Short mmCIF file of C-alpha atoms in Angstrom, two decimals:
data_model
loop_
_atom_site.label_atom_id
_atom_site.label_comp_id
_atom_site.label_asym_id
_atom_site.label_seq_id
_atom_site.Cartn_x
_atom_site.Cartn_y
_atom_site.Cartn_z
CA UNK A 177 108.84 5.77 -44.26
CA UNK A 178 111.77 7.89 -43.94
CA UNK A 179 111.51 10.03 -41.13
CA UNK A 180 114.89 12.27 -42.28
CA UNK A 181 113.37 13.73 -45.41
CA UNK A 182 109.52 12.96 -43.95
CA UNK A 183 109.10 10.98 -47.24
CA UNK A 184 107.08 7.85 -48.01
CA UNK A 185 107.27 5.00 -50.58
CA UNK A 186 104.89 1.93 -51.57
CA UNK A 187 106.93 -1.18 -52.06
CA UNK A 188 104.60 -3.63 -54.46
CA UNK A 189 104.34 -7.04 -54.89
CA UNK A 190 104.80 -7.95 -51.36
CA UNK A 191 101.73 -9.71 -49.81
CA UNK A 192 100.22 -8.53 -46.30
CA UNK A 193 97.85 -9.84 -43.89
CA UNK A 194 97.18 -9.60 -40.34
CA UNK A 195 100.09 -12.03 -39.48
CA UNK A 196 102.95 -10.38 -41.75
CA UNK A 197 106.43 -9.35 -39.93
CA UNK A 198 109.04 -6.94 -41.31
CA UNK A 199 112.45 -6.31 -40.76
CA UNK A 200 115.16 -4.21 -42.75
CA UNK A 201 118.64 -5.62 -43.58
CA UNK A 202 121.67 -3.48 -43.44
CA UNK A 203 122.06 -2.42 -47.24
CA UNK A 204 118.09 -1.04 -46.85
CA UNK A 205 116.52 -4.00 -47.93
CA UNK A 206 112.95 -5.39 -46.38
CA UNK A 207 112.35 -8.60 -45.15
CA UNK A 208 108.67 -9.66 -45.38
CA UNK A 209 107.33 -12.53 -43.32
CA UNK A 210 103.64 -14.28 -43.56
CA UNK A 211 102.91 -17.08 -40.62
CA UNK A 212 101.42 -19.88 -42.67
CA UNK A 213 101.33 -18.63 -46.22
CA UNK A 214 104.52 -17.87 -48.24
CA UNK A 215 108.47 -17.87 -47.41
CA UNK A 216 110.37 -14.99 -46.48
CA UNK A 217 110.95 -12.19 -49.46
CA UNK A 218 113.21 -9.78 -49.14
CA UNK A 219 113.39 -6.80 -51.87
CA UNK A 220 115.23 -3.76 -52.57
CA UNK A 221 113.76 -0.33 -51.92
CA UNK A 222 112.04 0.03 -55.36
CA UNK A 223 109.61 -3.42 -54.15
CA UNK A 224 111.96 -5.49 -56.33
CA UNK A 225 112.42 -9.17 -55.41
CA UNK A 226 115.69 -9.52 -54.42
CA UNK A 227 115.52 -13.30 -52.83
CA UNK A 228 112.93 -15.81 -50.70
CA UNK A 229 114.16 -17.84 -48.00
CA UNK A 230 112.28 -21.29 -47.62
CA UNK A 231 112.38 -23.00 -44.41
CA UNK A 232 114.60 -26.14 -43.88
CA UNK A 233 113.13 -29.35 -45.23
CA UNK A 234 110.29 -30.75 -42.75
CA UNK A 235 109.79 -26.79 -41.33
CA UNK A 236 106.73 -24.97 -41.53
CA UNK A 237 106.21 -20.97 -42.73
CA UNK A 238 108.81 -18.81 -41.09
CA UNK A 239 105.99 -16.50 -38.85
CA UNK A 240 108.79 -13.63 -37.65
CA UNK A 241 112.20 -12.72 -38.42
CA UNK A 242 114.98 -10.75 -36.92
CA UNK A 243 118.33 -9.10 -38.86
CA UNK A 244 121.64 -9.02 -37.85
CA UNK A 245 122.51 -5.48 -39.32
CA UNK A 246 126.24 -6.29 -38.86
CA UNK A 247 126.17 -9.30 -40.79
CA UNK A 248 123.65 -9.68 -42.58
CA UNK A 249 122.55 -12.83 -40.88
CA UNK A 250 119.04 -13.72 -40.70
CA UNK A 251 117.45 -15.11 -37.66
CA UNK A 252 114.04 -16.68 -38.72
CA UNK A 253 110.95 -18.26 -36.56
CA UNK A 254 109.44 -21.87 -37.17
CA UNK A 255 106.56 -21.57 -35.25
CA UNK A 256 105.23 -24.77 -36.15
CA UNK A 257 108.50 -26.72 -35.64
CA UNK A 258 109.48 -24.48 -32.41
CA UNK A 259 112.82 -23.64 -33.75
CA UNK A 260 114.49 -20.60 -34.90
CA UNK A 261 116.60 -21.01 -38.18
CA UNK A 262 120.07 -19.42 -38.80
CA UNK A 263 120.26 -18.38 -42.06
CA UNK A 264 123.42 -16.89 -43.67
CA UNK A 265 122.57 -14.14 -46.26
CA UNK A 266 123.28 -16.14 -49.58
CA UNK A 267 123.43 -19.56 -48.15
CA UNK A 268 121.39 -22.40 -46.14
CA UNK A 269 119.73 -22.63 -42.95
CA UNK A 270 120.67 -24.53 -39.73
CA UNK A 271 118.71 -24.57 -37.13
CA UNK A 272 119.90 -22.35 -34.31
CA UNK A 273 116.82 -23.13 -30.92
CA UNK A 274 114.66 -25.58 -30.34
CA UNK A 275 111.91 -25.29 -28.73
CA UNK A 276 112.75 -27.02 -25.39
CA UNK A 277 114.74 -23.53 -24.72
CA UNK A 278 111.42 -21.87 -23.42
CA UNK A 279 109.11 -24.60 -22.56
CA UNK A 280 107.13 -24.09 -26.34
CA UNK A 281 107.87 -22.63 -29.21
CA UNK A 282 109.23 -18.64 -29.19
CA UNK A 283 106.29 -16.48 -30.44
CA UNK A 284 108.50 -13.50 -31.59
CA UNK A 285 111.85 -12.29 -32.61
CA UNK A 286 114.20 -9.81 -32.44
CA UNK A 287 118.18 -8.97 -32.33
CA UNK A 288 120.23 -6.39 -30.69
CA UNK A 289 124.10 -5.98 -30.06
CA UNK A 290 125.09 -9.66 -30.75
CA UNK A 291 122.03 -11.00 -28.97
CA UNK A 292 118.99 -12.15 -30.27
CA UNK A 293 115.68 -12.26 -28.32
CA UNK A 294 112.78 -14.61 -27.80
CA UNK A 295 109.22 -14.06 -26.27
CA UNK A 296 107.39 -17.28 -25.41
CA UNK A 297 103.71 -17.57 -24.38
CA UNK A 298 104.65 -20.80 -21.97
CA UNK A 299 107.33 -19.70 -20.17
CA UNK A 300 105.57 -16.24 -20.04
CA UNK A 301 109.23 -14.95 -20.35
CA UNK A 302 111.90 -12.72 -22.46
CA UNK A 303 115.43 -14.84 -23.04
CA UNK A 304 118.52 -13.21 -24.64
CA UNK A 305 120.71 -15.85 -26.17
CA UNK A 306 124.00 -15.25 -27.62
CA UNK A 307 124.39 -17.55 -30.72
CA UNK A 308 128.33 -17.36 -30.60
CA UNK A 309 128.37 -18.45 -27.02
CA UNK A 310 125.59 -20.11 -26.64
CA UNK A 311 124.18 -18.42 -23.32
CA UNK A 312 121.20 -17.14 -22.52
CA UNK A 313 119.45 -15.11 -19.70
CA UNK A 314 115.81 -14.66 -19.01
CA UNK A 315 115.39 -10.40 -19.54
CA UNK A 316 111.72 -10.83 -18.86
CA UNK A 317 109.47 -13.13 -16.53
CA UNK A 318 105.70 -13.07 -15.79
CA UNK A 319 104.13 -12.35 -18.84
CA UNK A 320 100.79 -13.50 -19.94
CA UNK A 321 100.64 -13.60 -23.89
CA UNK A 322 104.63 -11.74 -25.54
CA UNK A 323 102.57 -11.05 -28.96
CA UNK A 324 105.38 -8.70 -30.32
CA UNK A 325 109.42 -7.77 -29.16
CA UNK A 326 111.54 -5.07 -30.53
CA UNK A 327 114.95 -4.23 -29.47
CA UNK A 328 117.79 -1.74 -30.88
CA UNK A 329 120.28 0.61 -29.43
CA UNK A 330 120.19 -1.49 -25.80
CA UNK A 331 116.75 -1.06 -25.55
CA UNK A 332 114.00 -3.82 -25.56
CA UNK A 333 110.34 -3.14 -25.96
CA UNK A 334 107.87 -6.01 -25.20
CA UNK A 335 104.00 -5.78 -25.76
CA UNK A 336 102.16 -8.66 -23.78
CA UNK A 337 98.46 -7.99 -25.43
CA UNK A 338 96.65 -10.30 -22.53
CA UNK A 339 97.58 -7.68 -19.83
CA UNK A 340 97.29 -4.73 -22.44
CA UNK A 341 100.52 -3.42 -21.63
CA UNK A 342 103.72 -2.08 -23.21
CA UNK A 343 107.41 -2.65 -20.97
CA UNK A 344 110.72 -1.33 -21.74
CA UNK A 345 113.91 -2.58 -20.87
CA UNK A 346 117.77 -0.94 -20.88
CA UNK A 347 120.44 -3.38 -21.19
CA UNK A 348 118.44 -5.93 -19.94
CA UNK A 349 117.02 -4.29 -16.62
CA UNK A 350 113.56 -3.09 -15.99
CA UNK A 351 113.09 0.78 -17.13
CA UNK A 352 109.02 1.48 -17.68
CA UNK A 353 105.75 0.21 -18.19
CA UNK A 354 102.50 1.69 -19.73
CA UNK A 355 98.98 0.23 -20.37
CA UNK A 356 97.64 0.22 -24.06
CA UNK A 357 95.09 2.90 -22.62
CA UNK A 358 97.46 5.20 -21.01
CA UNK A 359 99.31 5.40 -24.44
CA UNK A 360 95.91 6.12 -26.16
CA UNK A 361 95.98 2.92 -28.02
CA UNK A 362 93.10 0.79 -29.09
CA UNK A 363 94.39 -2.55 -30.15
CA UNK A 364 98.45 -2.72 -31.03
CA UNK A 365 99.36 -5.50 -32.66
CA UNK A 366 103.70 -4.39 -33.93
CA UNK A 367 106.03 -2.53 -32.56
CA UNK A 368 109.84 -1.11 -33.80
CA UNK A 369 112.46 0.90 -32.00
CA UNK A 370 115.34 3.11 -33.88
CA UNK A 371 116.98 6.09 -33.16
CA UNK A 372 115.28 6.65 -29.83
CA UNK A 373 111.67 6.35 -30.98
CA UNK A 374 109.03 3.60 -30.20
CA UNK A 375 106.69 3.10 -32.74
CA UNK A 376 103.70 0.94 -32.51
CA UNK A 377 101.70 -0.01 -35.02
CA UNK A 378 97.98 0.31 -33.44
CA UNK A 379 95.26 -1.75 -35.62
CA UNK A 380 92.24 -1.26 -34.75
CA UNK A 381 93.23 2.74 -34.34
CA UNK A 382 94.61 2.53 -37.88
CA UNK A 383 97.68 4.43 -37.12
CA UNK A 384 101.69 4.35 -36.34
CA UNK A 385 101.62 5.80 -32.89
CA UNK A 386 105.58 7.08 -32.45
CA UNK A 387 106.82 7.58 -28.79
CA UNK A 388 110.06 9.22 -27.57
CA UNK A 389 112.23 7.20 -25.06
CA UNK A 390 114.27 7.91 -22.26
CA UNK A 391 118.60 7.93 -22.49
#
């Protein structure tokens, strides 16, 4: 969807289920990832296959994925190994986290201004790490269940579907929370931020709710 010329396009080909993860490299291109079933395909606007990206040897399926849109560099989730996988954008994988970072594996993904950020169910937490230093901090604590992270512009959006409840953070400090039902939201299951907008993808509602944050 491209909200400048209110257009829409259908990519084929690409298979979606409940589980499946997107995220959109800098030269436009989608990145399409399926917990348990198939690698990570990314293709060009017109739906054409442009490349897959297999997990390292002894990994499971890749179950979310987050872009560098500098780079290029691909930051993808082993779920099943606990690891998240550095993967230049024409060449091999190392592995970047293990899962000893949080306590368990990271159950989502996403990057923002050099940092790249995990949710994990066991530590109940949010950690920025910087892979070129090698630091983290803990953005988030007290969580119940992180189902879904999205970050951009300084902001961070975290949906914890146990408590129902959407959070925002600014540069890494505490800046508003909402229930599901305050929003009007049935049952949310992915969320995005760019160019100031939240936008949630509510399942059960069967709808792209889009919200307006704060400066």
């Amino acid at each position: 969807y491209d909200p400048g010329v209110v257009a829409m396009s259908v990519g084929p080909g690409a298979l979606v289920t409940p589980q499946t993860r997107l995220a959109f490299g800098p030269d436009g291109s989608i990145y399409v990832a399926n917990r348990g079933s198939a690698p990570v395909r990314r293709y060009d606007r017109d739906g054409r296959l442009l490349q897959e990206i297999v997990p390292y040897p002894g990994g499971a399926a890749y179950g979310d994925i987050a872009i560098d849109g500098v780079n290029g560099m691909v930051y993808a989730l082993d779920q099943g190994m606990g690891r998240v996988e550095e993967v230049h954008p024409l060449g091999r994988s190392a592995t970047l986290l293990a899962e000893d970072l949080m306590h368990g594996p990271p159950t989502a993904i996403a990057w923002d201004d050099r940092r790249l950020y995990l949710a994990g169910v066991h530590c109940g937490c949010v950690v920025a790490v910087s892979p070129l230093e090698r630091t983290r901090t803990i953005v988030a604590q007290g969580l119940r269940r992180p189902a879904a992270i999205a970050a951009g512009d300084g902001w961070l959006a975290v949906l914890d579907t146990a408590e129902r409840k959407l959070s925002l953070f600014r540069h890494g400090l505490p800046y508003a929370d909402a229930t599901v039902e305050s929003l009007r939201l049935i049952d949310p299951q992915g969320i995005a931020l760019s160019g100031g907008l939240l936008y949630v993808a509510d399942a059960a509602g069967r709808r792209v709710a889009v919200f307006r944050i704060g400066k």
